[in-house]
XYZ file of C-alpha atoms in Angstrom:
751
model
C -3.939 -40.349 9.734
C -3.352 -40.772 13.449
C -0.432 -43.096 12.829
C 2.896 -42.588 14.538
C 6.028 -43.461 12.629
C 7.763 -46.608 13.790
C 11.011 -44.801 13.042
C 10.373 -42.759 16.155
C 10.774 -45.865 18.252
C 13.842 -46.866 16.256
C 15.430 -43.518 16.932
C 14.957 -43.995 20.634
C 16.448 -47.481 20.567
C 19.429 -46.380 18.489
C 19.974 -43.317 20.649
C 19.984 -45.392 23.826
C 22.228 -48.017 22.218
C 24.847 -45.486 21.165
C 24.882 -43.794 24.553
C 25.401 -47.103 26.345
C 28.616 -48.160 24.644
C 31.677 -48.737 26.812
C 35.370 -47.994 26.407
C 36.552 -51.601 25.946
C 34.433 -53.278 23.296
C 34.958 -56.998 22.804
C 34.633 -58.723 19.443
C 31.378 -60.377 20.445
C 29.847 -56.999 21.231
C 30.730 -55.410 17.921
C 28.368 -54.816 15.038
C 29.566 -53.364 11.760
C 27.045 -51.075 10.089
C 26.789 -50.804 6.317
C 28.879 -48.063 4.740
C 26.850 -44.901 4.410
C 24.056 -46.081 6.731
C 22.417 -43.047 8.318
C 21.156 -43.047 11.872
C 18.487 -40.443 12.620
C 19.671 -38.402 15.581
C 17.853 -36.725 18.456
C 19.245 -33.294 17.659
C 15.725 -31.948 17.389
C 14.738 -32.870 20.940
C 15.313 -30.903 24.073
C 17.150 -33.759 25.709
C 19.707 -34.051 22.907
C 23.223 -32.717 22.825
C 23.330 -29.597 20.646
C 24.581 -30.349 17.162
C 24.613 -28.536 13.869
C 23.931 -31.702 11.908
C 20.756 -33.747 11.806
C 22.166 -37.200 11.202
C 25.192 -39.214 12.239
C 26.999 -40.957 9.386
C 29.072 -44.024 10.336
C 31.551 -45.643 7.988
C 31.679 -49.390 7.496
C 34.873 -49.644 9.525
C 33.509 -47.852 12.578
C 32.459 -50.231 15.344
C 30.253 -49.735 18.378
C 29.967 -51.894 21.489
C 26.378 -53.111 21.813
C 24.475 -55.707 23.772
C 22.957 -58.566 21.828
C 19.528 -57.064 22.423
C 20.627 -53.712 21.062
C 22.295 -55.429 18.079
C 18.954 -56.971 17.174
C 17.230 -53.653 17.536
C 19.752 -51.921 15.293
C 19.467 -54.638 12.658
C 15.700 -54.145 12.737
C 16.188 -50.409 12.480
C 18.491 -50.813 9.501
C 15.969 -52.952 7.666
C 13.183 -50.576 8.658
C 15.145 -47.570 7.431
C 15.784 -49.213 4.089
C 12.126 -50.130 3.825
C 11.280 -46.513 4.524
C 13.179 -45.255 1.465
C 10.166 -45.454 -0.818
C 7.920 -44.001 1.858
C 10.301 -41.090 2.405
C 10.279 -40.423 -1.312
C 6.481 -40.347 -1.251
C 6.491 -38.027 1.759
C 8.811 -35.650 -0.067
C 6.561 -35.706 -3.112
C 3.538 -35.065 -0.895
C 5.307 -32.195 0.852
C 6.254 -30.657 -2.474
C 2.663 -31.069 -3.644
C 1.597 -28.917 -0.702
C 4.275 -26.370 -1.528
C 3.314 -26.061 -5.169
C -0.422 -25.951 -4.560
C 0.336 -22.915 -2.403
C 2.752 -21.422 -4.921
C 0.338 -21.920 -7.811
C -2.690 -20.518 -5.976
C -0.832 -17.396 -4.856
C 0.611 -16.970 -8.335
C -2.787 -17.261 -10.014
C -4.310 -14.771 -7.580
C -1.211 -12.572 -7.758
C -1.838 -12.127 -4.057
C -1.045 -14.050 -0.898
C 1.722 -15.441 1.261
C 3.629 -18.377 -0.243
C 6.581 -18.350 2.152
C 4.967 -19.980 5.186
C 3.320 -22.871 3.305
C 6.626 -23.624 1.584
C 8.451 -23.710 4.910
C 5.759 -25.409 6.996
C 4.705 -28.054 4.465
C 6.619 -30.868 6.267
C 4.950 -30.292 9.642
C 1.598 -29.750 7.932
C 1.946 -33.016 6.028
C 2.885 -35.031 9.111
C 0.044 -33.556 11.150
C -2.723 -34.130 8.605
C -1.396 -37.342 7.080
C 0.002 -39.201 10.089
C -1.101 -37.699 13.380
C -4.483 -36.019 13.411
C -7.812 -37.817 13.750
C -10.596 -36.330 11.645
C -13.321 -37.204 9.165
C -13.072 -35.192 5.925
C -16.710 -35.913 5.080
C -17.901 -34.635 8.450
C -15.728 -31.657 9.438
C -17.840 -31.227 12.580
C -17.394 -34.692 14.084
C -17.173 -33.966 17.793
C -14.101 -35.992 18.792
C -11.891 -34.800 15.935
C -8.521 -33.272 16.603
C -8.569 -29.511 16.089
C -6.016 -27.579 14.049
C -5.500 -23.822 14.208
C -3.288 -21.912 11.803
C -2.569 -18.933 14.019
C -0.286 -17.538 11.318
C -3.393 -17.221 9.170
C -1.685 -15.384 6.331
C -0.208 -18.748 5.344
C -3.691 -20.168 4.775
C -2.795 -21.864 1.502
C -1.013 -24.419 3.675
C -4.304 -25.337 5.312
C -6.292 -25.207 2.089
C -3.803 -27.526 0.405
C -4.007 -29.967 3.313
C -7.812 -29.919 3.362
C -7.813 -30.520 -0.389
C -5.461 -33.489 -0.194
C -7.341 -34.978 2.777
C -10.596 -35.026 0.814
C -12.637 -32.193 2.337
C -15.485 -31.210 0.031
C -14.975 -27.569 0.970
C -11.676 -27.278 -0.911
C -11.810 -28.721 -4.408
C -9.313 -27.919 -7.143
C -11.562 -25.146 -8.427
C -11.529 -23.627 -4.927
C -7.734 -23.558 -4.915
C -7.826 -21.836 -8.292
C -10.268 -19.280 -6.874
C -7.982 -18.360 -3.960
C -8.726 -14.851 -2.679
C -11.487 -14.271 -5.234
C -15.069 -13.034 -4.753
C -17.339 -15.756 -3.390
C -14.464 -18.174 -2.923
C -14.300 -20.805 -0.187
C -10.571 -20.082 0.035
C -10.419 -16.502 1.324
C -7.208 -14.620 2.048
C -7.164 -15.736 5.681
C -8.864 -18.797 7.211
C -12.548 -18.213 7.971
C -14.497 -20.876 9.839
C -17.809 -19.578 8.498
C -16.645 -19.940 4.881
C -14.615 -23.140 4.825
C -15.692 -26.311 6.675
C -12.535 -27.834 8.102
C -11.294 -24.466 9.339
C -11.983 -24.353 13.083
C -11.540 -20.650 13.824
C -11.001 -17.407 11.951
C -7.386 -16.275 12.068
C -5.302 -13.564 10.494
C -4.856 -10.912 13.177
C -1.693 -12.360 14.665
C -1.899 -14.012 18.055
C -5.662 -14.524 17.943
C -5.343 -18.074 16.656
C -3.062 -19.436 19.355
C -5.388 -17.881 21.947
C -8.339 -19.568 20.225
C -6.394 -22.827 20.391
C -6.053 -22.385 24.153
C -9.843 -22.040 24.316
C -10.334 -25.191 22.235
C -7.964 -27.117 24.495
C -9.670 -25.748 27.608
C -13.008 -26.980 26.263
C -11.607 -30.461 25.667
C -10.104 -30.651 29.148
C -13.311 -29.389 30.750
C -15.594 -31.780 28.902
C -13.243 -34.716 29.437
C -13.220 -34.047 33.175
C -16.995 -33.888 33.290
C -17.957 -36.774 31.064
C -15.160 -39.334 30.847
C -15.518 -42.447 32.997
C -12.944 -45.015 34.130
C -14.323 -47.431 31.560
C -15.051 -44.913 28.795
C -12.879 -42.059 27.575
C -15.506 -40.469 25.384
C -13.828 -37.032 25.101
C -10.276 -37.474 23.855
C -8.784 -35.195 21.227
C -5.845 -32.854 20.729
C -5.555 -29.252 19.643
C -2.664 -28.453 17.316
C -1.582 -24.990 16.229
C 1.055 -23.387 14.048
C 2.180 -19.904 15.032
C 4.962 -17.711 13.733
C 7.248 -14.958 14.905
C 4.495 -12.383 14.450
C 2.154 -14.302 16.753
C 4.948 -14.570 19.287
C 5.421 -10.811 19.289
C 1.743 -10.033 19.928
C 0.869 -9.647 23.599
C -2.307 -11.696 23.291
C -0.246 -14.821 22.595
C 1.647 -14.425 25.849
C -1.573 -13.789 27.796
C -3.229 -16.926 26.462
C -0.148 -19.127 26.645
C 0.436 -18.044 30.238
C -3.029 -19.354 31.082
C -2.465 -22.551 29.075
C 0.601 -23.295 31.177
C -1.199 -22.425 34.397
C -4.103 -24.700 33.484
C -1.832 -27.557 32.400
C -3.467 -28.038 29.004
C -1.556 -31.182 28.106
C -3.474 -31.780 24.882
C -2.403 -28.491 23.359
C 0.595 -28.830 21.030
C 1.812 -25.682 19.298
C 4.367 -25.589 16.495
C 6.403 -22.413 16.424
C 7.509 -21.728 12.852
C 10.920 -20.327 13.677
C 11.978 -18.839 10.337
C 13.408 -15.527 11.567
C 11.603 -13.483 8.916
C 8.797 -10.928 9.254
C 7.462 -8.340 6.813
C 10.180 -5.796 7.577
C 13.024 -8.302 7.296
C 15.040 -10.483 9.648
C 13.562 -10.624 13.145
C 16.945 -9.548 14.534
C 15.778 -5.961 13.998
C 13.097 -6.227 16.705
C 12.729 -9.717 18.171
C 15.736 -11.304 19.815
C 14.299 -12.835 22.988
C 14.595 -16.517 23.818
C 11.109 -17.780 23.067
C 11.927 -21.181 24.571
C 13.008 -19.646 27.871
C 9.860 -17.537 28.027
C 7.590 -20.506 27.353
C 9.461 -22.621 29.859
C 8.671 -19.893 32.384
C 5.032 -20.021 31.313
C 4.912 -23.692 32.259
C 5.204 -25.280 28.820
C 7.198 -28.314 27.745
C 9.729 -27.264 25.087
C 11.110 -29.240 22.146
C 13.338 -27.935 19.373
C 13.288 -29.444 15.889
C 16.361 -27.961 14.266
C 15.624 -29.124 10.729
C 12.027 -28.345 9.906
C 12.704 -28.393 6.176
C 13.471 -32.087 5.690
C 13.693 -33.499 9.221
C 10.525 -35.567 9.010
C 11.612 -38.006 11.678
C 12.573 -35.188 14.030
C 9.075 -33.748 13.657
C 7.523 -37.171 14.272
C 9.668 -37.763 17.333
C 8.828 -34.312 18.692
C 5.103 -34.957 18.393
C 5.490 -38.316 20.087
C 7.373 -36.691 22.955
C 4.792 -33.915 23.209
C 1.925 -36.390 23.444
C 3.706 -38.216 26.234
C 3.634 -35.041 28.355
C 0.198 -35.013 29.932
C 0.382 -32.150 32.421
C 1.765 -29.337 30.280
C 1.114 -27.856 26.873
C 4.014 -28.311 24.471
C 5.749 -25.778 22.257
C 7.659 -27.427 19.421
C 10.045 -24.878 18.002
C 10.548 -25.888 14.378
C 13.362 -24.064 12.622
C 12.363 -23.684 8.986
C 13.343 -21.722 5.911
C 10.607 -19.410 4.728
C 10.012 -19.992 1.031
C 11.957 -23.264 1.139
C 12.935 -24.349 -2.373
C 12.913 -20.901 -3.958
C 16.489 -20.370 -5.213
C 16.457 -16.571 -5.036
C 13.798 -15.652 -2.511
C 13.985 -18.289 0.230
C 14.947 -16.976 3.647
C 13.951 -13.420 2.752
C 11.050 -11.088 3.462
C 10.258 -10.924 -0.271
C 8.715 -14.409 -0.142
C 6.547 -13.599 2.874
C 3.642 -11.679 1.411
C 3.702 -11.646 -2.387
C 3.666 -14.044 -5.310
C 7.028 -15.450 -6.382
C 6.620 -14.293 -9.981
C 6.659 -16.497 -13.062
C 10.449 -16.556 -13.378
C 10.997 -17.592 -9.758
C 8.189 -20.157 -9.915
C 9.971 -21.825 -12.844
C 13.265 -21.705 -10.965
C 11.635 -23.260 -7.902
C 10.108 -26.037 -10.024
C 13.555 -26.846 -11.395
C 15.190 -26.595 -7.976
C 12.719 -29.036 -6.394
C 12.537 -31.227 -9.506
C 8.829 -30.587 -9.927
C 7.903 -31.154 -13.597
C 4.145 -30.848 -13.151
C 1.749 -28.210 -14.395
C 0.095 -25.823 -11.910
C -2.318 -27.363 -9.375
C -1.362 -30.918 -10.354
C -1.466 -33.590 -7.658
C 0.626 -36.627 -8.686
C -1.354 -39.865 -8.804
C 0.714 -41.579 -6.125
C 0.159 -38.628 -3.779
C -3.548 -38.598 -4.564
C -3.774 -42.331 -3.926
C -1.821 -42.049 -0.673
C -4.088 -39.311 0.718
C -7.299 -40.958 -0.492
C -7.295 -43.307 2.490
C -8.303 -40.482 4.825
C -11.915 -40.518 3.676
C -12.591 -44.171 4.627
C -10.322 -43.962 7.677
C -12.105 -40.836 8.875
C -15.491 -42.442 8.441
C -14.266 -45.476 10.376
C -12.943 -43.302 13.200
C -16.267 -41.551 13.557
C -18.212 -44.824 13.347
C -15.996 -46.295 16.038
C -16.599 -43.287 18.269
C -20.348 -43.403 17.619
C -20.427 -47.038 18.701
C -18.433 -46.137 21.786
C -20.841 -43.324 22.588
C -23.815 -45.668 22.166
C -22.334 -47.945 24.840
C -21.611 -44.928 27.021
C -25.226 -43.808 26.633
C -26.510 -47.138 27.889
C -24.441 -46.893 31.080
C -24.571 -43.156 31.734
C -27.888 -41.843 30.421
C -27.873 -38.499 32.220
C -24.281 -37.624 31.329
C -24.806 -38.750 27.736
C -27.866 -36.538 27.390
C -25.938 -33.527 28.705
C -22.971 -34.159 26.448
C -25.231 -34.709 23.445
C -26.915 -31.352 24.075
C -23.496 -29.677 24.139
C -22.428 -31.438 20.946
C -25.623 -30.546 19.102
C -26.201 -27.138 20.627
C -29.698 -28.011 21.803
C -31.023 -25.876 24.643
C -33.085 -27.673 27.303
C -36.830 -27.240 26.938
C -38.099 -24.322 28.986
C -34.629 -23.123 29.966
C -35.726 -19.473 29.760
C -38.189 -20.014 32.588
C -35.226 -20.147 34.945
C -34.561 -16.444 34.374
C -35.785 -14.277 37.256
C -38.556 -11.725 36.823
C -39.114 -8.506 38.739
C -41.880 -6.079 39.669
C -41.744 -2.362 40.494
C -41.916 -3.419 44.135
C -38.669 -5.400 43.831
C -35.802 -3.553 45.533
C -33.632 -1.269 43.433
C -30.336 -2.823 42.481
C -27.378 -2.373 40.156
C -27.819 -4.283 36.914
C -24.430 -5.942 37.556
C -26.010 -7.574 40.630
C -29.137 -8.500 38.694
C -26.811 -9.969 36.081
C -25.288 -12.272 38.680
C -28.746 -13.558 39.543
C -29.312 -14.341 35.863
C -25.898 -15.987 35.450
C -26.500 -18.293 38.376
C -30.012 -19.114 37.210
C -28.733 -20.025 33.749
C -25.877 -22.156 35.083
C -28.429 -24.444 36.711
C -30.201 -25.225 33.435
C -27.574 -24.802 30.683
C -24.991 -27.607 30.819
C -22.566 -25.780 28.529
C -22.597 -22.481 30.412
C -19.238 -21.383 31.863
C -17.065 -18.317 32.124
C -15.338 -15.773 34.266
C -13.747 -12.391 34.640
C -10.438 -10.625 34.078
C -9.596 -10.454 37.801
C -12.813 -8.553 38.570
C -15.243 -11.321 39.477
C -16.196 -9.721 42.781
C -16.853 -6.408 41.032
C -18.383 -7.684 37.792
C -20.447 -10.069 39.944
C -19.830 -13.049 37.673
C -19.122 -15.932 40.055
C -21.290 -19.019 39.680
C -21.986 -19.852 43.296
C -22.723 -23.539 42.825
C -19.410 -24.245 41.063
C -15.739 -24.039 41.927
C -12.849 -22.757 39.835
C -11.631 -24.306 36.611
C -8.025 -25.064 37.468
C -5.360 -27.547 36.432
C -6.600 -30.136 38.923
C -10.300 -29.187 38.884
C -11.088 -28.764 35.180
C -14.676 -29.928 35.624
C -15.589 -26.651 37.365
C -17.116 -23.688 35.539
C -15.682 -20.497 37.053
C -12.772 -19.508 34.814
C -10.178 -17.197 36.371
C -8.587 -15.264 33.504
C -6.463 -12.873 35.537
C -5.745 -9.404 34.170
C -5.707 -10.595 30.567
C -8.701 -9.058 28.790
C -7.459 -9.610 25.247
C -6.499 -13.217 25.839
C -9.752 -13.786 27.715
C -11.882 -12.732 24.749
C -9.980 -14.879 22.264
C -9.971 -17.905 24.568
C -13.744 -17.583 24.871
C -13.983 -17.550 21.079
C -12.167 -20.891 21.052
C -14.446 -22.336 23.735
C -17.533 -21.206 21.843
C -16.345 -22.628 18.516
C -15.393 -25.974 20.052
C -18.992 -27.175 20.360
C -22.329 -25.490 19.573
C -23.648 -26.063 23.103
C -20.762 -24.420 24.926
C -21.856 -20.918 25.933
C -18.942 -18.948 27.389
C -19.191 -15.556 29.021
C -16.417 -13.221 30.099
C -16.350 -9.991 32.026
C -14.470 -6.800 32.794
C -15.274 -3.093 33.096
C -16.906 -1.770 29.924
C -14.083 0.705 29.308
C -11.581 -2.158 29.194
C -13.160 -3.547 26.069
C -10.475 -1.295 24.589
C -7.988 -3.989 25.628
C -9.958 -6.753 23.902
C -11.659 -5.114 20.939
C -9.755 -7.227 18.401
C -11.019 -10.428 20.028
C -14.577 -9.072 20.182
C -14.399 -8.180 16.495
C -13.276 -11.738 15.695
C -16.247 -12.983 17.764
C -18.548 -11.034 15.489
C -16.751 -12.028 12.298
C -16.450 -15.729 13.135
C -20.040 -16.042 14.410
C -18.878 -16.920 17.900
C -21.726 -16.285 20.330
C -19.662 -15.230 23.342
C -21.533 -13.260 26.007
C -19.540 -10.200 27.099
C -20.597 -9.072 30.563
C -19.402 -5.475 30.830
C -20.074 -3.610 34.065
C -19.360 -0.047 35.198
C -20.949 1.091 31.967
C -20.924 4.897 32.262
C -20.028 7.992 34.270
C -22.305 6.394 36.865
C -19.312 4.517 38.248
C -18.281 7.833 39.781
C -15.034 8.535 41.549
C -12.715 6.295 39.481
C -12.893 9.045 36.909
C -12.438 9.379 33.142
C -9.897 6.572 32.783
C -12.638 4.149 33.791
C -15.736 5.889 32.417
C -16.870 4.698 28.964
C -17.982 7.441 26.572
C -17.597 6.328 22.947
C -17.910 2.609 23.639
C -21.633 2.125 23.063
C -21.431 3.896 19.716
C -18.366 1.952 18.650
C -19.972 -1.428 19.215
C -23.221 -0.331 17.581
C -21.070 0.347 14.524
C -19.602 -3.176 14.546
C -21.376 -5.726 12.298
C -22.948 -8.918 13.667
C -22.879 -8.049 17.344
C -25.642 -7.175 19.787
C -25.056 -4.172 22.025
C -27.539 -4.438 24.925
C -27.933 -1.873 27.703
C -30.676 -3.013 30.088
C -32.345 -0.605 32.506
C -33.550 -2.938 35.278
C -34.090 -6.549 36.335
C -36.555 -7.609 33.648
C -34.454 -6.031 30.926
C -31.317 -7.708 32.268
C -33.074 -11.073 32.177
C -34.285 -10.265 28.665
C -30.768 -9.382 27.575
C -29.524 -12.778 28.778
C -32.342 -14.557 26.990
C -31.383 -12.826 23.751
C -27.678 -13.523 24.292
C -28.201 -17.243 24.904
C -30.431 -17.607 21.843
C -27.943 -15.869 19.558
C -25.364 -18.580 19.137
C -23.848 -17.122 15.969
C -23.756 -13.552 17.160
C -21.901 -12.280 20.236
C -23.652 -10.046 22.739
C -22.331 -7.260 24.941
C -24.296 -6.443 28.084
C -23.477 -2.974 29.453
C -24.370 -3.046 33.140
C -24.485 -0.417 35.861
C -22.530 -0.063 39.057
C -25.206 2.162 40.612
C -28.591 0.973 41.842
C -31.566 1.364 39.518
C -35.293 0.913 40.208
C -37.368 -1.802 38.571
C -39.551 0.180 36.207
C -43.278 -0.264 35.522
C -43.737 -1.590 31.998
C -40.309 -3.196 31.561
C -40.313 -6.714 30.175
C -38.222 -9.582 28.894
C -40.344 -9.688 25.742
C -39.710 -6.010 25.066
C -35.966 -6.546 25.078
C -36.335 -9.152 22.334
C -37.720 -6.394 20.113
C -34.734 -4.143 20.812
C -36.945 -1.124 21.489
C -40.437 -1.008 22.961
C -42.918 1.314 24.600
C -42.351 1.472 28.334
C -45.175 3.924 29.150
C -47.520 6.004 27.014
C -50.488 8.290 27.666
C -51.095 9.163 24.028
C -53.751 7.777 21.680
C -53.855 6.966 17.999
C -50.090 6.521 17.863
C -49.755 10.315 18.011
C -47.808 11.353 21.111
C -46.711 14.960 21.430
C -43.176 13.844 22.160
C -41.233 10.591 22.408
C -38.581 10.234 25.103
C -36.015 7.504 24.447
C -33.602 6.111 27.016
C -31.268 3.199 27.615
C -29.848 1.640 30.752
C -29.597 3.913 33.760
C -31.022 6.846 31.803
C -34.359 5.165 31.090
C -35.340 6.030 34.658
C -34.506 9.676 33.918
C -36.669 9.628 30.792
C -39.542 8.111 32.796
C -39.277 10.837 35.471
C -39.258 13.558 32.820
C -42.355 12.018 31.229
C -44.202 12.110 34.535
C -43.540 15.840 34.857
C -44.510 16.600 31.267
C -47.740 14.666 31.616
C -48.634 16.811 34.610
C -48.544 19.719 32.187
C -50.955 17.964 29.824
C -48.469 16.536 27.366
C -49.019 13.175 25.654
C -45.680 11.506 26.218
C -44.371 8.144 25.081
C -41.332 6.646 26.787
C -39.381 4.127 24.713
C -36.736 1.779 26.061
C -34.096 1.322 23.394
C -32.128 -1.613 24.762
C -30.611 -2.763 21.466
C -30.457 -0.806 18.215
C -29.581 -3.968 16.304
C -32.634 -5.908 17.443
C -34.920 -2.973 16.760
C -33.541 -2.646 13.231
C -34.513 -6.272 12.609
C -38.183 -5.734 13.419
C -40.849 -5.249 10.796
C -41.548 -1.797 9.427
C -45.004 -1.991 10.968
C -43.596 -2.661 14.428
C -41.033 0.112 14.143
C -43.774 2.529 13.063
C -45.858 1.499 16.072
C -43.014 2.488 18.404
C -41.484 5.430 16.567
C -44.137 6.824 14.193
C -42.539 8.745 11.354
C -45.023 11.595 11.790
C -43.757 12.314 15.309
C -40.527 14.257 14.900
C -40.443 15.574 18.477
C -38.020 13.057 19.935
C -35.521 13.326 22.763
C -32.923 10.658 23.593
C -30.867 10.495 26.751
C -27.850 8.286 27.287
C -24.737 8.760 29.420
C -22.407 8.293 26.478
C -21.524 9.712 23.099
C -24.391 11.156 21.057
C -22.776 9.759 17.918
C -25.379 7.866 15.895
C -28.442 9.049 17.794
C -29.566 11.280 14.916
C -30.597 8.052 13.194
C -33.133 7.531 16.003
C -34.249 11.039 16.942
C -34.087 12.478 13.430
C -32.813 15.831 12.286
C -35.505 17.666 14.266
C -34.944 15.741 17.481
C -32.524 16.238 20.352
C -29.871 13.821 21.623
C -28.709 14.375 25.192
C -25.409 12.705 25.999
C -21.716 13.234 26.701
C -19.267 14.135 23.957
C -16.254 14.690 26.171
C -14.370 12.564 28.677
C -15.832 12.076 32.150
C -14.643 13.288 35.520
C -13.768 12.048 38.978
C -16.581 12.795 41.431
C -19.598 11.103 43.002
C -21.945 9.823 40.295
C -24.812 12.169 41.183
C -22.599 15.218 40.886
C -21.232 14.119 37.498
C -24.730 13.509 36.126
C -25.813 16.968 37.219
C -22.734 18.751 35.871
C -22.986 16.970 32.500
C -26.718 17.668 32.176
C -27.802 14.042 32.203
C -30.961 14.924 34.134
C -34.741 14.849 33.933
C -34.695 18.663 33.892
C -32.579 18.662 30.719
C -34.993 16.228 29.073
C -37.968 18.392 29.998
C -36.363 21.516 28.573
C -35.499 19.730 25.328
C -38.993 18.233 25.024
C -40.710 21.569 25.524
C -38.534 23.126 22.865
C -39.741 20.487 20.402
C -43.430 20.410 21.250
């Protein structure tokens, strides 16, 4: 763990020595190398001369002119290489252990993707066994290196590595239960199921974008908390992505930002195996990935032999870590299904079990005489050191942090709160409150007041917008922009990259419990980032989605920008809070709920148009999801219940005033969040929406889909079940019947 091969240095010395020879060697400058001695070449590095071979073989009669210093270095390298023979044999056995754990698990499940683990086992081994710093017995140690398998279908690679490294989450029985009910080894990596898995991956491209978020978090925290005499935040983010990830647009969005931000501690391995589900990538993917990433501002290295070129992989990682101002893409050319005599380098090994016959053939081909799931004793012994080494690494860091805490009490307290996810006492008191006398305002503007209030009291609060900060109103006024040279700042400029933005925020959120990221765009453009929002919900990533321009109320921009089905669609999504506040107090309440829900993302749908601050609105009411705004009934027996959300709550309140003038007992209910209301006790729900009162009218400037659940079969849902239109907001509301008059008519028909 965390060790770099000394062969890497030897390669560099040998490479320099060979390149420095002259045309007229003298006898004193000559050194004869043993017959058959192999010199590792630099063919895998960007700076090397292109070559189809991966080693240079020199005969005993070939002579090279060298300085005395270089002669000594080469002699040392020769001895070192010979000494490495046993180690190389052990590495190969370890790599094959990884391959066969994957093969056996997929075979037993008769389901899965063996090809990637078989091809990527060498880079996986080197990362987990030699490079990465982690503690298997504490998967959540703060200063660990992070690993993301963006090509999540190959998850048996990660499970095998976690098993060998000694993580309690992946025992042998877990490998045997791969893809089974209740297993800790599901069909794609899930951070909420398997400690040691950082983020949930599977939908291609999401993982590399998450990795960008993890690396952003490291750079941000390092800039804020490291001191000249104490580098307390210092870890890398590693990722493996495949051709499928490269094809997805989200990967380009996120990697563009990574290059712009100069995330030097992000190292991504591109598994260049030229195979996707439909066959060879030549049918649809022929671009130069290296050229594209070079244009994105990444450092590029090419390892040409990812199957057995262990030293090339080591040298590439060493080179990548030496580049501090750019992320690095290491293109590793591999053979998918390496070792399978009949299925390697074909799509048939990508997504299905090899089959018993081919498993036997692969065992013979790789000289693997062991029974399924067997880990050879020497491999087990070799990997067993990671448990004590990991504990020592964490203990060393803890001691370092204790010294840091003595010198920098305030910074240490802030960092500790971010690490532990502890909110400062009384933080919610910073949220603004409003009265009916407060001036009317758009909830997007009220949102900005809340964002800025929270930034003053929450040390892990940061975020930004997809090139709409001045319209979403999301700028934190007391901070500058997070940029390559100002990473300590908290305004993140995502550009027009909604999908990448959402996934990056997932990575930030899952880096440390006390990091609370928010991101923003127009509500309709959640269509561009829905996959990332779904992963937020699935992976228990409490991102706050600030979505403005939430209805036809945005007016003249027309139907392309007016959300209709969006509220209903997110209410249908599990483990997410859909909040649509109506005024200042409800906006503050929505933020309180969002901050408290660290394992559940929140979407705040906010208005462009001004709304009044309503009598009866409250922060506490929002926490219940739905609550009584006004009521002139008694005995929990109103004649009719009017239900509204967001900008239409005002309309419901106006309709109630008119109905009351006619002697009706009317209850107005604010229904900010269906999800929160569903979580309340039956008694509370009955106190707000008594079952005996079937005269119910809802009004919302969106799809009526789902409202029957609230208003019942005898109630009336007023909404919009068609696309919007381009016109001033008032005109659209009137034409679509989103009016107090429509509510009154519906109410009278019911009572």
